[in-house]
């Protein structure tokens, strides 16, 4: 019996329509089969309510159930998030806050790709490391890399054709799959 490819959940930290972080994840999606994985792109970031510990109990808000279920069902998680004002965008930190009260992300292999130009985005990476360590996620260091995406690299579908970018993302997925 052939084994099912591991599922990698793709989380974008940007709500921007022409987001470079979203482009990186769409490109990862387009190389997933060649990396031997299946990807699911999470699209519920804008629907999550503001985190409030008073609401972090059953019955949970629907979008939170969707998020936690998506994490639970994935073998690994790949994050691409921009840096705003030296750290993560508030909306993405809000998503991570919603993972703290659940156990789904505990011991889950997680990596991030920094798509910012050289020398940028380090604050977002530092925050990801702090928050993910706090949640108990298993950070897959060899899969946490920089793959700079410049403006205009993505086609109208958000997918990048550049072979260096594609092979870099393929390697990230392979390393996450190995850790899964
Ligand atoms: C409000 C705001 C604050 C930003 N602050 C930073 C910053 O502190 N450091 C940085 O490297 N880039 C910063 N940037 C640049 C973004 O990280 C950059 O535009 C990134 O490409 C956005 O990601 P996206 O294309 O996926 O939306 C900021 C952008 C905005 C809109």
GROMACS .gro file of C-alpha atoms and ligand atoms in nm:
model
  211
    1UNK     CA    1   0.000   0.000   0.000
    2UNK     CA    2   0.150   0.340  -0.094
    3UNK     CA    3   0.173   0.575   0.206
    4UNK     CA    4  -0.009   0.907   0.204
    5UNK     CA    5   0.218   1.214   0.169
    6UNK     CA    6   0.246   1.420   0.489
    7UNK     CA    7   0.022   1.727   0.504
    8UNK     CA    8   0.194   2.061   0.563
    9UNK     CA    9  -0.024   2.350   0.676
   10UNK     CA   10   0.076   2.684   0.521
   11UNK     CA   11   0.014   2.992   0.740
   12UNK     CA   12   0.056   3.341   0.595
   13UNK     CA   13   0.099   3.634   0.831
   14UNK     CA   14  -0.009   3.894   0.576
   15UNK     CA   15  -0.361   4.004   0.485
   16UNK     CA   16  -0.238   4.208   0.187
   17UNK     CA   17  -0.387   4.103  -0.150
   18UNK     CA   18  -0.052   4.110  -0.334
   19UNK     CA   19   0.143   3.974  -0.038
   20UNK     CA   20   0.494   3.841  -0.099
   21UNK     CA   21   0.453   3.605   0.199
   22UNK     CA   22   0.134   3.467   0.047
   23UNK     CA   23   0.322   3.434  -0.285
   24UNK     CA   24   0.591   3.227  -0.118
   25UNK     CA   25   0.325   2.994   0.018
   26UNK     CA   26   0.143   2.972  -0.317
   27UNK     CA   27   0.477   2.882  -0.471
   28UNK     CA   28   0.540   2.621  -0.201
   29UNK     CA   29   0.197   2.482  -0.286
   30UNK     CA   30   0.299   2.456  -0.652
   31UNK     CA   31   0.612   2.251  -0.572
   32UNK     CA   32   0.453   2.036  -0.299
   33UNK     CA   33   0.400   1.725  -0.510
   34UNK     CA   34   0.763   1.726  -0.624
   35UNK     CA   35   0.868   1.750  -0.257
   36UNK     CA   36   0.652   1.447  -0.173
   37UNK     CA   37   0.408   1.641   0.047
   38UNK     CA   38   0.053   1.771   0.037
   39UNK     CA   39  -0.012   2.130   0.143
   40UNK     CA   40  -0.318   2.305   0.280
   41UNK     CA   41  -0.317   2.685   0.270
   42UNK     CA   42  -0.496   2.834   0.572
   43UNK     CA   43  -0.719   3.125   0.468
   44UNK     CA   44  -0.896   3.215   0.792
   45UNK     CA   45  -0.660   3.479   0.936
   46UNK     CA   46  -0.902   3.770   0.887
   47UNK     CA   47  -1.191   3.575   1.042
   48UNK     CA   48  -1.028   3.506   1.377
   49UNK     CA   49  -1.176   3.707   1.665
   50UNK     CA   50  -0.945   3.911   1.886
   51UNK     CA   51  -0.794   3.673   2.139
   52UNK     CA   52  -0.966   3.693   2.474
   53UNK     CA   53  -0.893   3.435   2.745
   54UNK     CA   54  -1.259   3.462   2.850
   55UNK     CA   55  -1.353   3.306   2.512
   56UNK     CA   56  -1.087   3.035   2.519
   57UNK     CA   57  -1.318   2.754   2.631
   58UNK     CA   58  -1.579   2.523   2.476
   59UNK     CA   59  -1.771   2.605   2.269
   60UNK     CA   60  -1.484   2.788   2.100
   61UNK     CA   61  -1.557   3.045   1.827
   62UNK     CA   62  -1.594   2.866   1.489
   63UNK     CA   63  -1.284   3.021   1.327
   64UNK     CA   64  -1.074   2.911   1.626
   65UNK     CA   65  -1.203   2.554   1.595
   66UNK     CA   66  -1.110   2.565   1.224
   67UNK     CA   67  -0.759   2.689   1.303
   68UNK     CA   68  -0.693   2.434   1.577
   69UNK     CA   69  -0.835   2.149   1.366
   70UNK     CA   70  -0.617   2.249   1.070
   71UNK     CA   71  -0.308   2.245   1.293
   72UNK     CA   72  -0.408   1.914   1.455
   73UNK     CA   73  -0.459   1.746   1.117
   74UNK     CA   74  -0.127   1.866   0.971
   75UNK     CA   75   0.198   1.677   1.007
   76UNK     CA   76   0.392   2.007   1.007
   77UNK     CA   77   0.338   2.382   0.971
   78UNK     CA   78   0.514   2.635   0.747
   79UNK     CA   79   0.483   3.007   0.831
   80UNK     CA   80   0.560   3.308   0.610
   81UNK     CA   81   0.499   3.633   0.794
   82UNK     CA   82   0.613   3.991   0.732
   83UNK     CA   83   0.762   4.224   0.990
   84UNK     CA   84   0.559   4.523   1.106
   85UNK     CA   85   0.718   4.776   1.341
   86UNK     CA   86   0.996   4.541   1.443
   87UNK     CA   87   0.780   4.238   1.517
   88UNK     CA   88   0.495   4.024   1.378
   89UNK     CA   89   0.176   4.182   1.242
   90UNK     CA   90  -0.079   4.202   1.522
   91UNK     CA   91  -0.324   3.984   1.329
   92UNK     CA   92  -0.073   3.701   1.309
   93UNK     CA   93   0.032   3.733   1.673
   94UNK     CA   94  -0.342   3.707   1.745
   95UNK     CA   95  -0.349   3.376   1.554
   96UNK     CA   96  -0.053   3.248   1.756
   97UNK     CA   97  -0.221   3.359   2.081
   98UNK     CA   98  -0.518   3.137   1.989
   99UNK     CA   99  -0.283   2.836   1.965
  100UNK     CA  100  -0.159   2.875   2.324
  101UNK     CA  101  -0.475   2.745   2.492
  102UNK     CA  102  -0.485   2.433   2.272
  103UNK     CA  103  -0.231   2.152   2.258
  104UNK     CA  104  -0.241   2.108   1.878
  105UNK     CA  105   0.085   2.290   1.806
  106UNK     CA  106   0.277   2.123   2.092
  107UNK     CA  107   0.563   1.912   1.951
  108UNK     CA  108   0.441   1.989   1.594
  109UNK     CA  109   0.729   2.046   1.351
  110UNK     CA  110   0.713   2.415   1.251
  111UNK     CA  111   0.937   2.632   1.034
  112UNK     CA  112   0.926   2.981   0.885
  113UNK     CA  113   1.061   3.136   0.568
  114UNK     CA  114   1.169   3.501   0.580
  115UNK     CA  115   1.101   3.651   0.235
  116UNK     CA  116   1.220   4.003   0.326
  117UNK     CA  117   1.529   4.155   0.160
  118UNK     CA  118   1.866   4.091   0.329
  119UNK     CA  119   1.890   4.262   0.667
  120UNK     CA  120   1.511   4.300   0.707
  121UNK     CA  121   1.252   4.093   0.887
  122UNK     CA  122   1.479   3.981   1.171
  123UNK     CA  123   1.239   4.118   1.434
  124UNK     CA  124   0.954   3.904   1.300
  125UNK     CA  125   1.179   3.597   1.306
  126UNK     CA  126   1.284   3.668   1.665
  127UNK     CA  127   0.920   3.701   1.771
  128UNK     CA  128   0.828   3.379   1.592
  129UNK     CA  129   1.105   3.200   1.780
  130UNK     CA  130   0.992   3.340   2.115
  131UNK     CA  131   0.622   3.270   2.067
  132UNK     CA  132   0.659   2.928   1.903
  133UNK     CA  133   0.899   2.819   2.177
  134UNK     CA  134   0.639   2.928   2.430
  135UNK     CA  135   0.370   2.719   2.259
  136UNK     CA  136   0.592   2.410   2.263
  137UNK     CA  137   0.612   2.382   1.884
  138UNK     CA  138   0.911   2.183   1.755
  139UNK     CA  139   1.107   2.441   1.552
  140UNK     CA  140   1.276   2.267   1.256
  141UNK     CA  141   1.593   2.477   1.234
  142UNK     CA  142   1.721   2.351   0.894
  143UNK     CA  143   1.386   2.446   0.741
  144UNK     CA  144   1.390   2.806   0.877
  145UNK     CA  145   1.553   2.998   0.594
  146UNK     CA  146   1.561   3.329   0.408
  147UNK     CA  147   1.433   3.328   0.050
  148UNK     CA  148   1.407   3.692  -0.056
  149UNK     CA  149   1.116   3.769  -0.287
  150UNK     CA  150   1.137   4.097  -0.472
  151UNK     CA  151   0.843   4.282  -0.614
  152UNK     CA  152   0.725   4.157  -0.951
  153UNK     CA  153   0.864   3.806  -0.907
  154UNK     CA  154   0.520   3.651  -0.874
  155UNK     CA  155   0.283   3.596  -1.164
  156UNK     CA  156  -0.084   3.701  -1.157
  157UNK     CA  157  -0.164   3.379  -0.969
  158UNK     CA  158   0.088   3.472  -0.697
  159UNK     CA  159   0.320   3.186  -0.796
  160UNK     CA  160   0.692   3.257  -0.848
  161UNK     CA  161   0.858   3.098  -1.153
  162UNK     CA  162   1.219   3.166  -1.046
  163UNK     CA  163   1.388   2.826  -1.015
  164UNK     CA  164   1.611   2.925  -0.718
  165UNK     CA  165   1.303   3.030  -0.521
  166UNK     CA  166   1.116   2.715  -0.618
  167UNK     CA  167   1.400   2.480  -0.528
  168UNK     CA  168   1.457   2.666  -0.200
  169UNK     CA  169   1.093   2.619  -0.105
  170UNK     CA  170   1.103   2.256  -0.219
  171UNK     CA  171   1.395   2.195   0.021
  172UNK     CA  172   1.202   2.361   0.305
  173UNK     CA  173   0.905   2.128   0.248
  174UNK     CA  174   1.135   1.825   0.228
  175UNK     CA  175   1.305   1.918   0.556
  176UNK     CA  176   0.969   1.968   0.726
  177UNK     CA  177   0.850   1.633   0.592
  178UNK     CA  178   1.163   1.463   0.725
  179UNK     CA  179   1.089   1.608   1.069
  180UNK     CA  180   0.720   1.515   1.057
  181LIG     C1  181   0.302   4.919   0.894
  181LIG     C2  182   0.427   4.856   0.838
  181LIG     C3  183   0.537   4.839   0.920
  181LIG     C4  184   0.652   4.777   0.869
  181LIG     N1  185   0.758   4.760   0.953
  181LIG     C5  186   0.866   4.692   0.909
  181LIG     C6  187   0.976   4.665   0.998
  181LIG     O1  188   0.976   4.698   1.114
  181LIG     N2  189   1.082   4.596   0.950
  181LIG     C7  190   1.087   4.550   0.819
  181LIG     O2  191   1.185   4.486   0.782
  181LIG     N3  192   0.985   4.577   0.733
  181LIG     C8  193   0.876   4.645   0.775
  181LIG     N4  194   0.771   4.670   0.690
  181LIG     C9  195   0.778   4.621   0.552
  181LIG    C10  196   0.701   4.491   0.537
  181LIG     O3  197   0.752   4.389   0.621
  181LIG    C11  198   0.707   4.451   0.391
  181LIG     O4  199   0.634   4.546   0.317
  181LIG    C12  200   0.656   4.313   0.361
  181LIG     O5  201   0.682   4.281   0.228
  181LIG    C13  202   0.512   4.298   0.376
  181LIG     O6  203   0.480   4.161   0.349
  181LIG     P1  204   0.368   4.121   0.243
  181LIG     O7  205   0.421   4.156   0.106
  181LIG     O8  206   0.355   3.973   0.261
  181LIG     O9  207   0.243   4.193   0.279
  181LIG    C14  208   0.657   4.733   0.735
  181LIG    C15  209   0.543   4.751   0.653
  181LIG    C16  210   0.430   4.811   0.703
  181LIG    C17  211   0.308   4.826   0.614
   0.00000   0.00000   0.00000
